[in-house]
Amino acid sequence: MLVLSGLLVLTSVASLTTGASGASLWKALTQLVQGEEISLRERVILFDIRLPRLIMGILVGAALAVSGAVMQGLFRNPLADPGLVGVGAGAGLGAISAIVLGSFLPLGMQASLGYFMVPAAAFVGGWVSTIVLYRIATHRGRTSVAVMLLGGIALGALTGALSGILIYMADDSQLRDLTFWGLGSLAGATWDKIWLAAPLIMLALAATPFLARSLNALALGEAPAAHLGIPVQRMKNISILSVAAAVGAAVAASGGIGFIGIVVPHLLRLLIGPDHRFLLPNAALLGAVLLLAADMISRTIIAPAELPIGIVTATLGGPFFLWILLRNRSLLDL
Amino acid sequence: MLDARDIRVSLAGTPVLQGVHFRARPGQVTTIVGPNGSGKTTLLRAMTQEASYSGEVTLDGEDISRLPGWQLAARRAVLPQASRIAFPFTVFEIVRLGLTASAEAAQESRVSEALDRVGLAGFEGRFYQELSGGEQQRVQLARVLTQVWEPIGAEGARWLFLDEPVSSLDIGHQLEVMSLLAAYAQAGGGVIAVMHDLNLTAMYADDIAILADGRVLRQGPPSAVLTDSLLSEAYGCAVRVNAAPAGDVPFILPHMASIS
């Protein structure tokens, strides 16, 4: 945990000093730390572009990784990810609707929503689909994880089809917007977006330490967990709502960023074991570190242009995930 | 005292338990026996609220459906039949879960103590998933034991509910585990076990409930329940209860030629 905290500080500093405008910012940063004046240009880049991006990266990375760990614990399946509760698909549909249908809204509304329209629609879409799925899976006050899993597939197909219809209707520039949104990026990070996303993510993350013991017990199964005195239904409610809030806010702010939610908890289980009391806080740290690292790669690899971060996480995450699987087959068998 | 009155359970529309009366006293090993599908496990699941039932189950006079989960967890522990674990937890971490649910403020050394009791000393660091079925069953038993370690707590007797606790064990470990349960009862705790093995039941049970077709045929001491006619009726085959020459403990042999 100490190691990871240190890593986070290092990547944060690296992230602040990396980017399209050149390396002079390292100097600016050292000057700033020593209390010297820095130029307006450097100040703007540092505080209005890099810093919000850094904070958003930390928030989104932590949100995705912790949500992944919570979902895997809840579904008792190491391959579960936040997408399973329908957040991803619903948020995607929301975003696509906003991009394609947004132009049909009255101009006044378009103007007032401005560039918040897409994130807001994504958040609402994610939240609504989670609630719908949750209602489907809950019968007589008991939420069936299996029904939720299968219902999620059905609901995902349905929202996918609706998204498909909208994509079919879209024009070329909208298609470009859609594709980029789907690949995810931290480039759009602003203080305004942080003020919207941060409270939701922080609130959800703050709830997770209370889930750790319950998630450990849940590994035995739902009935044994109940016999250990765990209020199983209540912890399911808290987990699903927290994940929907955290991932909904993360996806709304930065688009679809894959693999953090699966790779980070996995890697940590191999390093420090599956105990959620240590897994959850470490997942927050490692998720933030990895997303910042991926963001630096996305910014520098084809500089001055930017590669969408979703491409980076998938290109690195996919093979890495396979490597973990191949190395640890025996431990992953359920 | 655990008292279950007029328990009815239907699974998918089929009545599985049809008005079962069952009671168990602390200080005794009470076993539930009967043929496959007679409702043994369902009765245990109803009494541990895993299956929804009509009727009433009381623990020392209190309706268990009204007790909050953490209070029940402090007073009774439940051993499931087979348990698969979702993640690569170590044996130590699994057994420690029992400790966190316990009402006692015990040290983590209790975990090793419990493992020692079930004959798994030194298994703390092993991965649960890599153990054999019988070893996994004993790890679960150790977890359950740490949850209600002291047979008598401030609120009264503590209880062990066990679904076929020796089903995957070899004969030596079967005896070891049954003796452990008998000792728990002797120290004042309550033990309720679903059993398949009639001989082990005869050796260790103080009280036996025999089920057939969702009803209790009889509940009472071994001498009253382990009789030729009752066992033959319950299991649908001719059996004869015998005593081993060395002692007065009965043993049961099926008579293969006369399955009705």
Coordinates of C-alpha atoms in Angstrom, one line a residue:
Chain A
M1 CA 0.0 0.0 0.0
L2 CA 2.8 2.4 0.8
V3 CA 4.6 1.3 -2.4
L4 CA 1.4 2.1 -4.4
S5 CA 0.9 5.5 -2.7
G6 CA 4.5 6.4 -3.6
L7 CA 3.9 5.2 -7.2
L8 CA 0.8 7.4 -7.3
V9 CA 2.7 10.4 -6.3
L10 CA 5.4 9.7 -8.9
T11 CA 3.0 9.1 -11.7
S12 CA 1.1 12.2 -10.7
V13 CA 4.2 14.4 -11.0
A14 CA 5.1 12.7 -14.2
S15 CA 1.6 13.2 -15.5
L16 CA 1.7 16.9 -14.7
T17 CA 5.0 17.4 -16.5
T18 CA 4.1 15.3 -19.6
G19 CA 2.2 16.6 -22.6
A20 CA 2.0 18.3 -25.9
S21 CA 3.5 21.6 -24.8
G22 CA 7.0 20.4 -24.1
A23 CA 9.1 19.5 -21.2
S24 CA 9.7 23.0 -19.8
L25 CA 6.9 22.4 -17.3
W26 CA 9.2 20.3 -15.1
K27 CA 11.2 23.5 -14.6
A28 CA 7.9 25.4 -13.9
L29 CA 6.9 22.8 -11.4
T30 CA 10.2 23.0 -9.5
Q31 CA 10.0 26.8 -9.6
L32 CA 6.5 26.6 -8.2
V33 CA 7.5 24.3 -5.4
Q34 CA 10.3 26.6 -4.5
G35 CA 7.9 29.5 -4.3
E36 CA 9.1 31.3 -7.5
E37 CA 6.9 33.0 -10.1
I38 CA 6.0 31.1 -13.2
S39 CA 4.6 32.5 -16.5
L40 CA 0.9 32.8 -17.2
R41 CA 1.1 30.3 -20.0
E42 CA 2.7 27.7 -17.7
R43 CA 0.2 28.5 -15.0
V44 CA -2.7 27.9 -17.4
I45 CA -1.3 24.7 -18.7
L46 CA -0.5 23.4 -15.2
F47 CA -3.7 24.4 -13.3
D48 CA -6.4 24.4 -16.0
I49 CA -5.3 21.6 -18.3
R50 CA -3.0 19.2 -16.6
L51 CA -4.2 19.4 -13.0
P52 CA -7.9 18.7 -13.7
R53 CA -6.8 15.9 -16.1
L54 CA -4.7 14.5 -13.3
I55 CA -7.5 14.6 -10.8
M56 CA -10.0 13.2 -13.2
G57 CA -7.5 10.4 -14.0
I58 CA -7.1 9.5 -10.4
L59 CA -10.9 9.6 -9.7
V60 CA -11.8 7.6 -12.8
G61 CA -9.0 5.0 -12.4
A62 CA -9.9 4.5 -8.7
A63 CA -13.7 4.3 -9.5
L64 CA -13.3 1.7 -12.2
A65 CA -10.8 -0.5 -10.3
V66 CA -12.7 -0.4 -7.0
S67 CA -16.0 -1.0 -8.8
G68 CA -14.5 -3.9 -10.6
A69 CA -13.3 -5.5 -7.3
V70 CA -16.7 -5.0 -5.7
M71 CA -18.6 -6.5 -8.6
Q72 CA -16.3 -9.5 -8.7
G73 CA -16.8 -10.0 -5.0
L74 CA -20.5 -9.6 -5.3
F75 CA -20.9 -11.9 -8.3
R76 CA -18.3 -14.3 -6.9
N77 CA -16.7 -14.3 -10.2
P78 CA -13.3 -13.0 -11.1
L79 CA -14.4 -12.1 -14.6
A80 CA -17.2 -9.8 -13.5
D81 CA -16.8 -6.1 -14.3
P82 CA -18.8 -3.0 -13.7
G83 CA -20.4 -3.4 -17.1
L84 CA -22.3 -6.3 -15.7
V85 CA -24.7 -4.2 -13.8
G86 CA -25.7 -2.5 -17.0
V87 CA -23.9 0.8 -16.4
G88 CA -21.7 0.6 -19.4
A89 CA -24.4 -0.3 -21.9
G90 CA -26.9 2.2 -20.5
A91 CA -24.4 5.0 -20.3
G92 CA -23.4 4.2 -23.9
L93 CA -27.0 4.5 -25.0
G94 CA -27.4 7.7 -23.1
A95 CA -24.3 9.2 -24.7
I96 CA -25.3 8.1 -28.2
S97 CA -28.8 9.4 -27.8
A98 CA -27.4 12.8 -26.7
I99 CA -24.9 12.9 -29.6
V100 CA -27.4 11.8 -32.3
L101 CA -30.7 13.2 -31.0
G102 CA -29.3 16.2 -29.2
S103 CA -29.6 18.3 -32.3
F104 CA -33.4 17.8 -32.3
L105 CA -33.7 19.5 -28.9
P106 CA -34.8 23.1 -28.8
L107 CA -31.9 25.4 -29.3
G108 CA -32.3 27.0 -25.9
M109 CA -31.9 23.6 -24.2
Q110 CA -29.0 22.7 -26.3
A111 CA -27.3 25.9 -25.3
S112 CA -28.0 25.6 -21.6
L113 CA -26.8 22.0 -21.4
G114 CA -23.8 22.7 -23.6
Y115 CA -21.1 20.2 -23.5
F116 CA -22.6 18.6 -20.4
M117 CA -25.3 17.1 -22.5
V118 CA -23.3 13.9 -23.4
P119 CA -22.0 13.2 -19.9
A120 CA -25.3 14.0 -18.3
A121 CA -27.1 11.7 -20.7
A122 CA -24.5 9.0 -20.1
F123 CA -24.9 9.2 -16.4
V124 CA -28.7 9.1 -16.5
G125 CA -28.6 6.2 -19.0
G126 CA -26.2 4.2 -16.8
W127 CA -28.2 4.8 -13.7
V128 CA -31.6 4.0 -15.3
S129 CA -30.4 0.7 -16.8
T130 CA -28.8 -0.4 -13.5
I131 CA -32.0 0.4 -11.6
V132 CA -34.1 -1.5 -14.2
L133 CA -31.8 -4.5 -14.1
Y134 CA -31.8 -4.4 -10.3
R135 CA -35.6 -4.4 -10.2
I136 CA -35.8 -7.3 -12.6
A137 CA -33.4 -9.3 -10.5
T138 CA -35.0 -8.5 -7.2
H139 CA -37.9 -10.8 -6.2
R140 CA -39.6 -10.7 -2.8
G141 CA -36.8 -8.5 -1.4
R142 CA -34.0 -10.8 -2.6
T143 CA -31.7 -10.0 -5.4
S144 CA -30.6 -12.9 -7.5
V145 CA -27.1 -12.5 -8.7
A146 CA -27.7 -15.1 -11.4
V147 CA -30.8 -13.3 -12.8
M148 CA -28.9 -10.1 -12.7
L149 CA -26.1 -11.6 -14.7
L150 CA -28.3 -13.0 -17.4
G151 CA -30.7 -10.1 -17.3
G152 CA -27.6 -7.9 -17.9
I153 CA -26.8 -9.8 -21.1
A154 CA -30.4 -9.4 -22.3
L155 CA -30.6 -5.7 -21.4
G156 CA -27.1 -5.2 -22.9
A157 CA -28.3 -6.7 -26.2
L158 CA -31.4 -4.5 -26.1
T159 CA -29.5 -1.2 -25.4
G160 CA -27.0 -2.3 -28.0
A161 CA -29.7 -2.7 -30.6
L162 CA -31.2 0.7 -29.7
S163 CA -27.7 2.2 -29.9
G164 CA -27.3 0.5 -33.3
I165 CA -30.5 2.2 -34.6
L166 CA -29.2 5.6 -33.5
I167 CA -25.8 4.9 -35.0
Y168 CA -27.5 4.0 -38.2
M169 CA -29.3 7.4 -38.1
A170 CA -26.1 9.4 -37.3
D171 CA -24.3 11.5 -39.8
D172 CA -20.5 11.4 -40.3
S173 CA -19.5 14.0 -37.8
Q174 CA -21.7 12.4 -35.2
L175 CA -20.3 9.0 -36.0
R176 CA -16.8 10.4 -35.3
D177 CA -18.0 11.8 -31.9
L178 CA -19.6 8.5 -31.1
T179 CA -16.5 6.5 -31.9
F180 CA -14.3 8.8 -29.8
W181 CA -16.6 8.8 -26.9
G182 CA -16.7 5.0 -26.9
L183 CA -13.0 4.8 -26.8
G184 CA -12.7 7.1 -23.9
S185 CA -10.4 10.0 -23.1
L186 CA -9.4 12.2 -20.2
A187 CA -8.8 15.1 -22.6
G188 CA -12.1 16.7 -21.8
A189 CA -11.4 17.0 -18.1
T190 CA -12.3 20.4 -16.7
W191 CA -12.9 21.6 -13.2
D192 CA -16.6 21.8 -13.9
K193 CA -16.8 18.1 -14.8
I194 CA -14.7 17.3 -11.7
W195 CA -17.1 19.2 -9.4
L196 CA -19.9 17.0 -10.9
A197 CA -18.2 13.6 -10.9
A198 CA -16.0 13.9 -7.8
P199 CA -18.8 13.9 -5.2
L200 CA -20.4 10.8 -6.7
I201 CA -17.2 8.9 -7.0
M202 CA -15.9 9.9 -3.6
L203 CA -19.2 9.0 -1.9
A204 CA -19.2 5.6 -3.6
L205 CA -15.6 4.9 -2.8
A206 CA -16.2 6.0 0.8
A207 CA -18.9 3.3 1.1
T208 CA -16.6 0.5 0.0
P209 CA -14.5 0.0 3.1
F210 CA -17.7 -1.0 4.9
L211 CA -18.3 -3.7 2.3
A212 CA -14.9 -5.4 2.7
R213 CA -15.8 -7.8 5.5
S214 CA -19.1 -8.7 3.8
L215 CA -17.5 -9.3 0.5
N216 CA -15.0 -11.7 2.1
A217 CA -17.8 -13.6 3.7
L218 CA -19.7 -13.6 0.5
A219 CA -16.9 -15.6 -1.1
L220 CA -18.3 -18.6 0.8
G221 CA -21.7 -18.1 -0.8
E222 CA -24.8 -16.1 0.2
A223 CA -26.2 -18.5 2.8
P224 CA -22.9 -19.0 4.7
A225 CA -22.4 -15.2 4.6
A226 CA -25.8 -14.7 6.1
H227 CA -25.0 -17.3 8.8
L228 CA -21.9 -15.2 9.6
G229 CA -24.3 -12.4 10.4
I230 CA -23.8 -10.4 7.2
P231 CA -26.9 -8.5 6.2
V232 CA -26.5 -9.8 2.6
Q233 CA -29.4 -8.0 1.0
R234 CA -28.4 -4.6 2.4
M235 CA -24.8 -5.1 1.3
K236 CA -26.0 -6.0 -2.2
N237 CA -28.0 -2.8 -2.3
I238 CA -25.1 -0.7 -1.2
S239 CA -22.6 -2.4 -3.6
I240 CA -24.8 -2.1 -6.7
L241 CA -25.8 1.5 -6.0
S242 CA -22.2 2.6 -5.3
V243 CA -20.9 0.9 -8.4
A244 CA -23.7 2.4 -10.5
A245 CA -22.9 5.9 -9.1
A246 CA -19.1 5.6 -9.4
V247 CA -19.0 4.0 -12.8
G248 CA -21.8 6.1 -14.1
A249 CA -19.9 9.3 -13.1
A250 CA -16.6 7.9 -14.4
V251 CA -18.0 6.8 -17.8
A252 CA -19.9 10.1 -18.1
A253 CA -16.8 12.1 -17.5
S254 CA -14.4 10.1 -19.6
G255 CA -16.2 7.7 -21.9
G256 CA -15.7 4.0 -22.1
I257 CA -12.4 2.9 -20.6
G258 CA -12.1 -0.8 -20.5
F259 CA -9.9 -3.3 -18.6
I260 CA -9.0 -1.2 -15.6
G261 CA -11.9 -2.8 -13.7
I262 CA -10.8 -6.4 -14.5
V263 CA -7.0 -6.1 -14.6
V264 CA -6.4 -4.2 -11.5
P265 CA -8.3 -6.4 -9.0
H266 CA -6.8 -9.4 -10.6
L267 CA -3.3 -8.2 -10.4
L268 CA -3.7 -7.3 -6.8
R269 CA -5.2 -10.7 -5.9
L270 CA -2.1 -12.3 -7.2
L271 CA 0.1 -9.9 -5.4
I272 CA -1.6 -9.5 -2.0
G273 CA -4.4 -12.1 -2.0
P274 CA -8.1 -11.8 -2.2
D275 CA -8.9 -10.2 1.2
H276 CA -11.1 -7.3 0.3
R277 CA -10.0 -5.3 3.3
F278 CA -6.7 -4.8 1.5
L279 CA -7.9 -5.3 -2.0
L280 CA -10.3 -2.4 -2.2
P281 CA -8.0 0.4 -1.0
N282 CA -5.1 -0.9 -3.1
A283 CA -7.3 -1.2 -6.1
A284 CA -8.1 2.5 -5.8
L285 CA -4.4 3.3 -5.8
L286 CA -3.4 0.9 -8.5
G287 CA -6.3 1.9 -10.7
A288 CA -5.3 5.5 -10.4
V289 CA -1.7 4.8 -11.2
L290 CA -2.5 2.6 -14.2
L291 CA -5.0 5.1 -15.7
L292 CA -2.5 7.9 -15.3
A293 CA 0.2 5.9 -16.9
A294 CA -2.1 4.9 -19.8
D295 CA -3.1 8.6 -20.1
M296 CA 0.5 9.6 -20.4
I297 CA 1.1 7.0 -23.1
S298 CA -2.0 8.2 -25.0
R299 CA -0.8 11.8 -24.9
T300 CA 2.8 11.2 -25.9
I301 CA 2.8 8.2 -28.3
I302 CA 1.5 10.2 -31.3
A303 CA 2.1 13.7 -30.0
P304 CA 1.0 16.3 -30.6
A305 CA -2.2 14.4 -31.4
E306 CA -3.8 12.1 -28.8
L307 CA -4.7 8.5 -28.9
P308 CA -8.0 7.7 -27.1
I309 CA -7.1 6.2 -23.8
G310 CA -9.5 3.2 -24.2
I311 CA -7.2 2.0 -27.0
V312 CA -4.2 2.2 -24.8
T313 CA -5.8 0.3 -21.9
A314 CA -7.2 -2.3 -24.2
T315 CA -3.9 -2.8 -26.1
L316 CA -1.9 -3.2 -22.9
G317 CA -4.7 -4.7 -20.8
G318 CA -5.8 -7.4 -23.2
P319 CA -2.5 -9.2 -23.6
F320 CA -1.5 -8.6 -20.0
F321 CA -4.8 -10.2 -18.8
L322 CA -4.2 -13.2 -21.0
W323 CA -0.7 -13.5 -19.6
I324 CA -2.1 -13.5 -16.0
L325 CA -4.6 -16.1 -17.0
L326 CA -2.1 -18.4 -18.6
R327 CA 0.3 -18.1 -15.6
N328 CA -2.3 -18.8 -13.0
R329 CA -4.7 -21.2 -14.4
S330 CA -4.9 -23.5 -11.4
L331 CA -5.7 -20.7 -9.0
L332 CA -8.4 -19.2 -11.2
D333 CA -10.4 -22.4 -11.5
L334 CA -13.6 -22.1 -9.6
Chain B
M1 CA -33.6 -25.6 23.5
L2 CA -34.4 -25.5 19.8
D3 CA -38.0 -26.1 19.0
A4 CA -39.4 -26.4 15.4
R5 CA -43.2 -26.7 15.3
D6 CA -45.4 -27.6 12.3
I7 CA -42.7 -26.8 9.7
R8 CA -44.0 -26.9 6.1
V9 CA -41.8 -26.3 3.1
S10 CA -42.7 -26.5 -0.5
L11 CA -40.1 -26.4 -3.2
A12 CA -41.4 -25.5 -6.7
G13 CA -45.0 -26.4 -5.7
T14 CA -44.0 -29.9 -4.3
P15 CA -44.5 -30.3 -0.5
V16 CA -41.2 -31.4 0.9
L17 CA -41.9 -31.0 4.6
Q18 CA -45.5 -31.6 5.7
G19 CA -45.9 -30.5 9.3
V20 CA -42.6 -31.5 10.9
H21 CA -42.1 -31.2 14.7
F22 CA -38.5 -31.3 15.8
R23 CA -36.7 -30.3 19.0
A24 CA -33.1 -30.4 20.2
R25 CA -31.6 -29.8 23.6
P26 CA -28.3 -28.3 24.4
G27 CA -25.9 -30.9 25.8
Q28 CA -26.9 -33.4 23.3
V29 CA -26.0 -34.5 19.8
T30 CA -29.3 -34.6 17.9
T31 CA -29.2 -36.2 14.4
I32 CA -31.6 -36.1 11.6
V33 CA -31.7 -39.3 9.6
G34 CA -33.8 -40.7 6.8
P35 CA -33.7 -41.8 3.2
N36 CA -32.8 -39.6 0.2
G37 CA -35.4 -37.0 -0.5
S38 CA -37.1 -37.4 2.9
G39 CA -36.5 -33.8 3.8
K40 CA -33.5 -34.0 6.1
T41 CA -31.5 -31.2 4.5
T42 CA -34.7 -29.1 3.9
L43 CA -35.5 -29.3 7.6
L44 CA -32.0 -28.0 8.4
R45 CA -32.4 -25.3 5.8
A46 CA -35.7 -24.2 7.2
M47 CA -34.3 -24.1 10.7
T48 CA -31.4 -22.0 9.5
Q49 CA -33.7 -19.8 7.4
E50 CA -32.2 -20.8 4.1
A51 CA -35.5 -22.1 2.9
S52 CA -38.8 -20.2 3.4
Y53 CA -41.2 -22.2 5.6
S54 CA -44.4 -21.9 7.4
G55 CA -44.5 -22.9 11.1
E56 CA -42.3 -21.6 13.9
V57 CA -38.7 -22.2 14.9
T58 CA -37.7 -20.9 18.3
L59 CA -34.3 -20.8 20.0
D60 CA -34.6 -20.7 23.8
G61 CA -38.1 -19.4 23.3
E62 CA -37.3 -16.7 20.8
D63 CA -38.6 -16.8 17.3
I64 CA -35.5 -17.0 15.2
S65 CA -37.0 -15.1 12.3
R66 CA -37.2 -12.1 14.6
L67 CA -33.6 -12.2 15.7
P68 CA -31.2 -10.0 13.8
G69 CA -28.5 -11.8 11.8
W70 CA -25.5 -10.8 13.9
Q71 CA -27.2 -12.0 17.1
L72 CA -28.0 -15.3 15.5
A73 CA -24.5 -15.6 14.2
A74 CA -23.2 -15.2 17.7
R75 CA -25.3 -18.1 18.9
R76 CA -25.3 -20.6 16.1
A77 CA -23.0 -21.6 13.3
V78 CA -24.0 -23.5 10.2
L79 CA -21.9 -26.0 8.2
P80 CA -23.0 -26.3 4.6
Q81 CA -22.8 -29.6 2.8
A82 CA -20.2 -28.6 0.2
S83 CA -18.6 -25.3 -0.2
R84 CA -16.8 -23.8 -3.2
I85 CA -15.0 -20.5 -2.6
A86 CA -15.0 -17.8 -5.2
F87 CA -11.4 -16.5 -4.9
P88 CA -8.0 -18.0 -4.0
F89 CA -8.4 -17.5 -0.2
T90 CA -6.0 -19.3 2.1
V91 CA -7.2 -21.7 4.8
F92 CA -6.3 -19.1 7.4
E93 CA -8.5 -16.4 5.8
I94 CA -11.4 -18.8 5.5
V95 CA -11.3 -19.9 9.1
R96 CA -10.7 -16.3 10.3
L97 CA -14.2 -15.4 8.8
G98 CA -15.7 -17.5 11.6
L99 CA -13.7 -15.4 14.1
T100 CA -15.0 -12.1 12.8
A101 CA -18.6 -13.3 13.3
S102 CA -18.0 -14.6 16.8
A103 CA -19.3 -12.9 19.8
E104 CA -16.0 -13.6 21.6
A105 CA -13.1 -11.3 21.4
A106 CA -10.6 -14.0 20.5
Q107 CA -7.0 -13.7 19.3
E108 CA -6.2 -14.8 15.8
S109 CA -4.3 -17.8 17.3
R110 CA -7.8 -19.3 17.7
V111 CA -7.6 -20.0 14.0
S112 CA -4.7 -22.3 14.4
E113 CA -6.3 -23.9 17.5
A114 CA -9.4 -24.7 15.5
L115 CA -7.4 -26.2 12.6
D116 CA -5.5 -28.3 15.1
R117 CA -8.8 -29.6 16.5
V118 CA -10.0 -30.8 13.1
G119 CA -6.6 -32.4 12.3
L120 CA -5.3 -29.7 9.9
A121 CA -2.5 -28.2 12.0
G122 CA -0.1 -26.3 9.8
F123 CA -2.6 -25.8 6.9
E124 CA -3.0 -22.0 7.5
G125 CA -1.1 -20.9 4.4
R126 CA -2.5 -23.4 2.0
F127 CA -4.9 -22.4 -0.7
Y128 CA -8.4 -23.7 0.1
Q129 CA -9.1 -24.5 -3.6
E130 CA -6.1 -26.8 -3.7
L131 CA -7.2 -29.0 -0.8
S132 CA -9.1 -32.3 -1.2
G133 CA -12.8 -32.5 -0.6
G134 CA -12.4 -34.0 2.9
E135 CA -9.8 -31.4 3.9
Q136 CA -12.1 -28.6 2.6
Q137 CA -14.9 -30.0 4.7
R138 CA -12.7 -29.9 7.8
V139 CA -11.6 -26.3 7.1
Q140 CA -15.2 -25.3 7.0
L141 CA -15.8 -27.1 10.2
A142 CA -12.9 -25.2 11.8
R143 CA -14.5 -22.0 10.5
V144 CA -17.8 -22.9 12.1
L145 CA -16.1 -23.9 15.3
T146 CA -14.3 -20.6 15.7
Q147 CA -17.6 -18.8 15.2
V148 CA -19.1 -20.5 18.3
W149 CA -16.0 -21.6 20.0
E150 CA -17.3 -21.7 23.6
P151 CA -20.2 -24.1 23.8
I152 CA -21.9 -21.8 26.3
G153 CA -22.0 -18.0 26.0
A154 CA -23.5 -15.2 28.0
E155 CA -26.8 -15.6 26.2
G156 CA -27.0 -19.3 26.7
A157 CA -26.0 -22.5 24.9
R158 CA -24.4 -22.1 21.5
W159 CA -25.4 -24.3 18.5
L160 CA -23.8 -26.1 15.7
F161 CA -26.0 -26.9 12.7
L162 CA -24.3 -29.4 10.4
D163 CA -25.3 -30.8 7.1
E164 CA -23.6 -34.2 6.7
P165 CA -20.5 -33.1 8.5
V166 CA -18.6 -36.3 7.7
S167 CA -19.8 -37.1 4.2
S168 CA -16.5 -36.7 2.5
L169 CA -14.3 -38.0 5.3
D170 CA -12.4 -41.2 5.7
I171 CA -13.3 -43.5 8.6
G172 CA -10.6 -42.1 10.9
H173 CA -11.5 -38.5 10.4
Q174 CA -15.2 -39.4 10.6
L175 CA -14.6 -40.7 14.2
E176 CA -12.4 -37.7 15.0
V177 CA -15.0 -35.2 13.9
M178 CA -17.9 -37.0 15.6
S179 CA -16.0 -37.2 18.8
L180 CA -15.3 -33.5 18.5
L181 CA -19.0 -32.8 18.1
A182 CA -19.9 -35.1 21.0
A183 CA -17.4 -33.2 23.2
Y184 CA -19.0 -29.9 22.2
A185 CA -22.4 -31.2 23.3
Q186 CA -20.9 -32.6 26.5
A187 CA -19.6 -29.2 27.3
G188 CA -23.1 -27.8 27.1
G189 CA -23.5 -26.8 23.5
G190 CA -26.2 -27.9 21.1
V191 CA -25.3 -30.0 18.1
I192 CA -27.8 -30.8 15.3
A193 CA -26.5 -32.9 12.4
V194 CA -28.0 -34.3 9.3
M195 CA -26.5 -37.8 9.0
H196 CA -26.4 -40.5 6.4
D197 CA -24.3 -43.0 8.3
L198 CA -26.6 -44.9 10.7
N199 CA -23.7 -46.6 12.4
L200 CA -22.0 -43.3 13.3
T201 CA -25.4 -42.0 14.3
A202 CA -25.8 -45.0 16.6
M203 CA -22.4 -44.4 18.1
Y204 CA -22.7 -40.7 18.8
A205 CA -26.3 -39.5 18.8
D206 CA -28.1 -38.8 22.0
D207 CA -31.3 -38.1 20.2
I208 CA -32.4 -39.1 16.7
A209 CA -35.2 -37.8 14.5
I210 CA -36.0 -40.2 11.6
L211 CA -37.7 -38.6 8.6
A212 CA -39.6 -40.2 5.7
D213 CA -41.7 -38.5 3.0
G214 CA -41.5 -35.1 4.7
R215 CA -42.7 -36.3 8.1
V216 CA -40.9 -37.2 11.3
L217 CA -41.6 -40.9 11.9
R218 CA -40.3 -40.7 15.4
Q219 CA -37.9 -38.7 17.5
G220 CA -36.2 -40.1 20.6
P221 CA -33.2 -41.8 22.0
P222 CA -31.3 -44.3 19.8
S223 CA -32.9 -47.3 21.6
A224 CA -36.3 -46.0 20.6
V225 CA -35.5 -45.0 17.0
L226 CA -33.0 -47.5 15.8
T227 CA -35.3 -50.5 15.6
D228 CA -35.8 -53.0 12.9
S229 CA -39.3 -52.1 12.1
L230 CA -38.9 -48.3 12.1
L231 CA -35.7 -48.3 10.0
S232 CA -37.3 -50.8 7.6
E233 CA -40.3 -48.6 7.2
A234 CA -38.3 -45.4 6.7
Y235 CA -35.8 -46.7 4.3
G236 CA -38.0 -49.1 2.4
C237 CA -35.8 -52.1 2.9
A238 CA -35.4 -54.8 5.5
V239 CA -32.7 -53.9 8.0
R240 CA -31.9 -55.5 11.3
V241 CA -30.3 -53.7 14.2
N242 CA -27.6 -55.7 15.9
A243 CA -25.2 -55.2 18.7
A244 CA -21.5 -55.7 18.2
P245 CA -20.2 -58.6 20.4
A246 CA -17.7 -56.4 22.2
G247 CA -20.2 -53.8 23.5
D248 CA -23.7 -52.6 23.6
V249 CA -23.5 -50.2 20.7
P250 CA -26.0 -51.2 17.9
F251 CA -24.8 -51.6 14.3
I252 CA -26.9 -51.8 11.1
L253 CA -26.5 -54.2 8.2
P254 CA -28.8 -54.0 5.1
H255 CA -30.2 -57.4 4.1
M256 CA -29.6 -57.4 0.4
A257 CA -31.8 -60.3 -0.5
S258 CA -35.0 -58.7 0.8
I259 CA -35.4 -55.2 -0.7
S260 CA -39.1 -54.6 -0.8

